[in-house]
């Protein structure tokens, strides 16, 4: 089962800008779906690349995706995932993206085999160096409910191979997205 999961990450491209909240993000920190009357507001984060390219995937670190990726993921009827319209101002234009709000988080980290450090309070994982999934916990959850999810213990977004394959099969291929096998993922994966 370890080999069936991949960590969603942003591509290593200096031209893809980071995104930031241009409003309060408090509603999205709760583990529940949110009610929105209008698109949330996001902006380009610093430093803004001189020759920026808006891709199909950006992160806040929550995933922010294009309408193309949203359509592929919506077809999967993902459990515990909400697509929230997000407007991003880029050089005076407003571009529509979608925040992938993974409000249902699954506690499935193997606490004995993963490598991590707690915060001083001992309640929050401050640093996750190596992730091992607890296959017994995951296996008890129907596949439909764990195709795409956020890890409960840390800020990590996981895709089952079936969901990843659908995203990567897009034509043209999606830009700005990469998937790292859980078995190969580490804290340094963001930089390599």
Short mmCIF file of C-alpha atoms in Angstrom, two decimals, residues 5 40 79 88 167:
data_model
loop_
_atom_site.label_atom_id
_atom_site.label_comp_id
_atom_site.label_asym_id
_atom_site.label_seq_id
_atom_site.Cartn_x
_atom_site.Cartn_y
_atom_site.Cartn_z
CA UNK A 5 0.54 6.79 -2.50
CA UNK A 40 -11.62 33.70 -2.10
CA UNK A 79 -14.75 12.32 -0.23
CA UNK A 88 -5.66 35.44 -8.21
CA UNK A 167 -4.04 14.05 -13.40
#
